[in-house]
Amino acid sequence: QVQLVQSGAEVKKPGASVTVSCETSGYAFTSSDINWVRQAPGQGLEWMGWMSPDSDNRGYAQKFQGRVSMTRNNSISTAYMELRSLTAEDTAVYFCATPGDSPFDHWGQGTLVTVSS
Amino acid sequence: SFELTQPPSVSVSPGQTAGITCSGDALPKQYAYWYQQKPGQAPVLVIYKDTERPSGIPERFSGSTSGTTVTLTISGVQAEDEADYYCQSADSSGTYVFGAGTKVTVL
């Protein structure tokens, strides 16, 4: 079955960067987009961006442009999301997701990123 | 981009019907999707392409659409349906948007 396993929780200081990984299995990773979504504590879901299977196409939500980078390594079926210049407002659970019946059909378990001085 | 508007909360007694609306100007042109999220868990798709139900989702979940509003209906609500529900769609440029979410409370 489709599985997306994300890296563990992170604690970062303001101004730092964080990279979250998303290791996948059980489906054709090299043929599927990857989306990233975050959820601040007690808040709703917020789409961050997507990446095409061949990495040639990316789309970032305007709010994150210039501060986020999404990459993937198809040889190990793993996607990465780097967020830079962190502030306390970036404290959230970050999810990777892949399409199926919907753009967000299969989800990782989430990675908590805490930004604190 | 555009916005999707959902009510913050809906309360319903067990066995009754809950309806959650989602409004947005792009909805007549773009499909809507619905996700259920329970505390501490990742979201789960419950309706896709406005009205379709994924395999494994109970028949009591259904979707409908009318103009700029889509509706998720839960018929015969059960205690296990207590969760947050999010609608999601896209604009013409491929930007994805989620509604703010609706908390369904089973009384």
Short mmCIF file of N, CA and C in Angstrom, two decimals, chain A residues 1-69:
data_model
loop_
_atom_site.label_atom_id
_atom_site.label_comp_id
_atom_site.label_asym_id
_atom_site.label_seq_id
_atom_site.Cartn_x
_atom_site.Cartn_y
_atom_site.Cartn_z
N GLN A 1 0.83 -1.19 0.00
CA GLN A 1 0.00 0.00 0.00
C GLN A 1 0.87 1.25 0.00
N VAL A 2 0.27 2.37 -0.35
CA VAL A 2 1.01 3.62 -0.40
C VAL A 2 1.41 4.06 1.01
N GLN A 3 2.69 4.37 1.16
CA GLN A 3 3.18 4.87 2.46
C GLN A 3 4.07 6.07 2.25
N LEU A 4 3.88 7.08 3.07
CA LEU A 4 4.73 8.25 3.09
C LEU A 4 5.22 8.42 4.53
N VAL A 5 6.51 8.31 4.72
CA VAL A 5 7.10 8.38 6.06
C VAL A 5 8.00 9.61 6.13
N GLN A 6 7.64 10.51 7.02
CA GLN A 6 8.36 11.78 7.13
C GLN A 6 9.42 11.72 8.22
N SER A 7 10.35 12.64 8.13
CA SER A 7 11.41 12.75 9.13
C SER A 7 10.84 13.25 10.46
N GLY A 8 11.65 13.16 11.49
CA GLY A 8 11.19 13.44 12.85
C GLY A 8 11.09 14.92 13.18
N ALA A 9 10.54 15.17 14.36
CA ALA A 9 10.31 16.53 14.82
C ALA A 9 11.61 17.32 14.90
N GLU A 10 11.48 18.62 14.68
CA GLU A 10 12.64 19.52 14.68
C GLU A 10 12.36 20.71 15.59
N VAL A 11 13.40 21.20 16.23
CA VAL A 11 13.33 22.45 16.99
C VAL A 11 14.39 23.38 16.40
N LYS A 12 13.96 24.54 15.98
CA LYS A 12 14.87 25.48 15.33
C LYS A 12 14.78 26.86 15.98
N LYS A 13 15.86 27.61 15.86
CA LYS A 13 15.88 28.99 16.35
C LYS A 13 15.42 29.93 15.24
N PRO A 14 14.85 31.04 15.60
CA PRO A 14 14.43 32.03 14.58
C PRO A 14 15.59 32.37 13.66
N GLY A 15 15.29 32.46 12.37
CA GLY A 15 16.30 32.76 11.37
C GLY A 15 16.94 31.53 10.75
N ALA A 16 16.76 30.40 11.36
CA ALA A 16 17.35 29.16 10.84
C ALA A 16 16.51 28.60 9.70
N SER A 17 17.00 27.50 9.14
CA SER A 17 16.30 26.77 8.09
C SER A 17 15.99 25.37 8.58
N VAL A 18 14.99 24.75 7.97
CA VAL A 18 14.63 23.37 8.29
C VAL A 18 14.36 22.62 6.99
N THR A 19 14.76 21.36 6.97
CA THR A 19 14.45 20.49 5.84
C THR A 19 13.68 19.28 6.35
N VAL A 20 12.53 19.05 5.76
CA VAL A 20 11.69 17.90 6.10
C VAL A 20 11.74 16.93 4.92
N SER A 21 11.95 15.66 5.22
CA SER A 21 11.97 14.65 4.17
C SER A 21 10.72 13.80 4.20
N CYS A 22 10.42 13.19 3.07
CA CYS A 22 9.20 12.39 2.89
C CYS A 22 9.58 11.18 2.05
N GLU A 23 9.78 10.04 2.71
CA GLU A 23 10.18 8.81 2.02
C GLU A 23 8.93 8.02 1.66
N THR A 24 8.82 7.65 0.39
CA THR A 24 7.59 7.03 -0.08
C THR A 24 7.83 5.59 -0.56
N SER A 25 6.74 4.83 -0.61
CA SER A 25 6.78 3.47 -1.13
C SER A 25 5.38 3.06 -1.52
N GLY A 26 5.30 2.00 -2.34
CA GLY A 26 4.00 1.42 -2.66
C GLY A 26 3.29 2.03 -3.85
N TYR A 27 3.95 2.94 -4.54
CA TYR A 27 3.32 3.52 -5.74
C TYR A 27 4.43 4.08 -6.63
N ALA A 28 4.02 4.55 -7.79
CA ALA A 28 4.99 5.04 -8.78
C ALA A 28 5.42 6.46 -8.45
N PHE A 29 6.38 6.59 -7.56
CA PHE A 29 6.86 7.90 -7.13
C PHE A 29 7.31 8.75 -8.31
N THR A 30 7.98 8.09 -9.28
CA THR A 30 8.54 8.84 -10.39
C THR A 30 7.48 9.36 -11.35
N SER A 31 6.22 9.00 -11.13
CA SER A 31 5.13 9.47 -11.99
C SER A 31 4.16 10.39 -11.28
N SER A 32 4.47 10.75 -10.05
CA SER A 32 3.49 11.49 -9.24
C SER A 32 4.03 12.81 -8.73
N ASP A 33 3.13 13.79 -8.70
CA ASP A 33 3.46 15.05 -8.04
C ASP A 33 3.63 14.81 -6.54
N ILE A 34 4.27 15.78 -5.90
CA ILE A 34 4.33 15.82 -4.43
C ILE A 34 3.84 17.19 -3.99
N ASN A 35 2.95 17.21 -3.03
CA ASN A 35 2.47 18.45 -2.44
C ASN A 35 2.93 18.56 -0.99
N TRP A 36 3.06 19.78 -0.53
CA TRP A 36 3.37 20.03 0.88
C TRP A 36 2.30 20.95 1.47
N VAL A 37 1.87 20.59 2.67
CA VAL A 37 0.81 21.30 3.38
C VAL A 37 1.27 21.47 4.82
N ARG A 38 0.92 22.59 5.43
CA ARG A 38 1.27 22.74 6.85
C ARG A 38 0.04 23.10 7.66
N GLN A 39 0.14 22.89 8.96
CA GLN A 39 -0.96 23.17 9.87
C GLN A 39 -0.40 23.70 11.19
N ALA A 40 -0.61 24.98 11.42
CA ALA A 40 -0.18 25.59 12.68
C ALA A 40 -1.05 25.06 13.82
N PRO A 41 -0.55 25.12 15.03
CA PRO A 41 -1.31 24.59 16.18
C PRO A 41 -2.71 25.17 16.27
N GLY A 42 -3.72 24.30 16.28
CA GLY A 42 -5.10 24.73 16.40
C GLY A 42 -5.67 25.41 15.17
N GLN A 43 -4.92 25.39 14.07
CA GLN A 43 -5.35 26.09 12.86
C GLN A 43 -5.67 25.11 11.73
N GLY A 44 -6.03 25.65 10.58
CA GLY A 44 -6.42 24.83 9.45
C GLY A 44 -5.25 24.43 8.57
N LEU A 45 -5.59 23.77 7.48
CA LEU A 45 -4.59 23.30 6.53
C LEU A 45 -4.19 24.42 5.58
N GLU A 46 -2.91 24.50 5.28
CA GLU A 46 -2.39 25.55 4.41
C GLU A 46 -1.48 24.92 3.36
N TRP A 47 -1.86 25.04 2.08
CA TRP A 47 -1.05 24.48 1.01
C TRP A 47 0.20 25.33 0.81
N MET A 48 1.34 24.68 0.68
CA MET A 48 2.61 25.39 0.53
C MET A 48 3.12 25.35 -0.91
N GLY A 49 2.92 24.22 -1.60
CA GLY A 49 3.41 24.14 -2.95
C GLY A 49 3.43 22.70 -3.45
N TRP A 50 3.87 22.53 -4.70
CA TRP A 50 3.91 21.22 -5.32
C TRP A 50 5.13 21.12 -6.22
N MET A 51 5.44 19.85 -6.57
CA MET A 51 6.53 19.59 -7.48
C MET A 51 6.14 18.47 -8.42
N SER A 52 6.52 18.61 -9.68
CA SER A 52 6.20 17.59 -10.68
C SER A 52 7.12 16.38 -10.53
N PRO A 53 6.79 15.27 -11.17
CA PRO A 53 7.61 14.05 -11.06
C PRO A 53 9.05 14.24 -11.51
N ASP A 54 9.26 15.04 -12.56
CA ASP A 54 10.61 15.18 -13.09
C ASP A 54 11.34 16.39 -12.51
N SER A 55 10.74 17.03 -11.54
CA SER A 55 11.32 18.22 -10.88
C SER A 55 11.39 19.44 -11.78
N ASP A 56 10.91 19.33 -13.01
CA ASP A 56 11.00 20.46 -13.93
C ASP A 56 9.98 21.55 -13.62
N ASN A 57 8.93 21.18 -12.95
CA ASN A 57 7.87 22.14 -12.64
C ASN A 57 7.60 22.18 -11.15
N ARG A 58 7.49 23.38 -10.64
CA ARG A 58 7.16 23.59 -9.24
C ARG A 58 6.17 24.74 -9.16
N GLY A 59 5.39 24.73 -8.12
CA GLY A 59 4.49 25.85 -7.87
C GLY A 59 4.44 26.08 -6.38
N TYR A 60 4.78 27.29 -5.97
CA TYR A 60 4.78 27.61 -4.55
C TYR A 60 3.68 28.62 -4.26
N ALA A 61 3.00 28.45 -3.14
CA ALA A 61 2.04 29.45 -2.71
C ALA A 61 2.76 30.78 -2.54
N GLN A 62 2.09 31.84 -2.92
CA GLN A 62 2.71 33.17 -2.92
C GLN A 62 3.31 33.51 -1.57
N LYS A 63 2.65 33.07 -0.52
CA LYS A 63 3.11 33.38 0.83
C LYS A 63 4.52 32.86 1.11
N PHE A 64 4.91 31.77 0.43
CA PHE A 64 6.19 31.12 0.73
C PHE A 64 7.25 31.35 -0.34
N GLN A 65 6.89 32.00 -1.42
CA GLN A 65 7.85 32.20 -2.50
C GLN A 65 9.07 32.96 -2.00
N GLY A 66 10.25 32.47 -2.38
CA GLY A 66 11.50 33.07 -1.95
C GLY A 66 12.03 32.49 -0.65
N ARG A 67 11.22 31.72 0.03
CA ARG A 67 11.61 31.18 1.33
C ARG A 67 11.54 29.66 1.38
N VAL A 68 10.91 29.04 0.38
CA VAL A 68 10.74 27.59 0.37
C VAL A 68 11.39 27.00 -0.88
N SER A 69 11.93 25.80 -0.72
CA SER A 69 12.45 25.05 -1.84
C SER A 69 11.98 23.61 -1.72
#
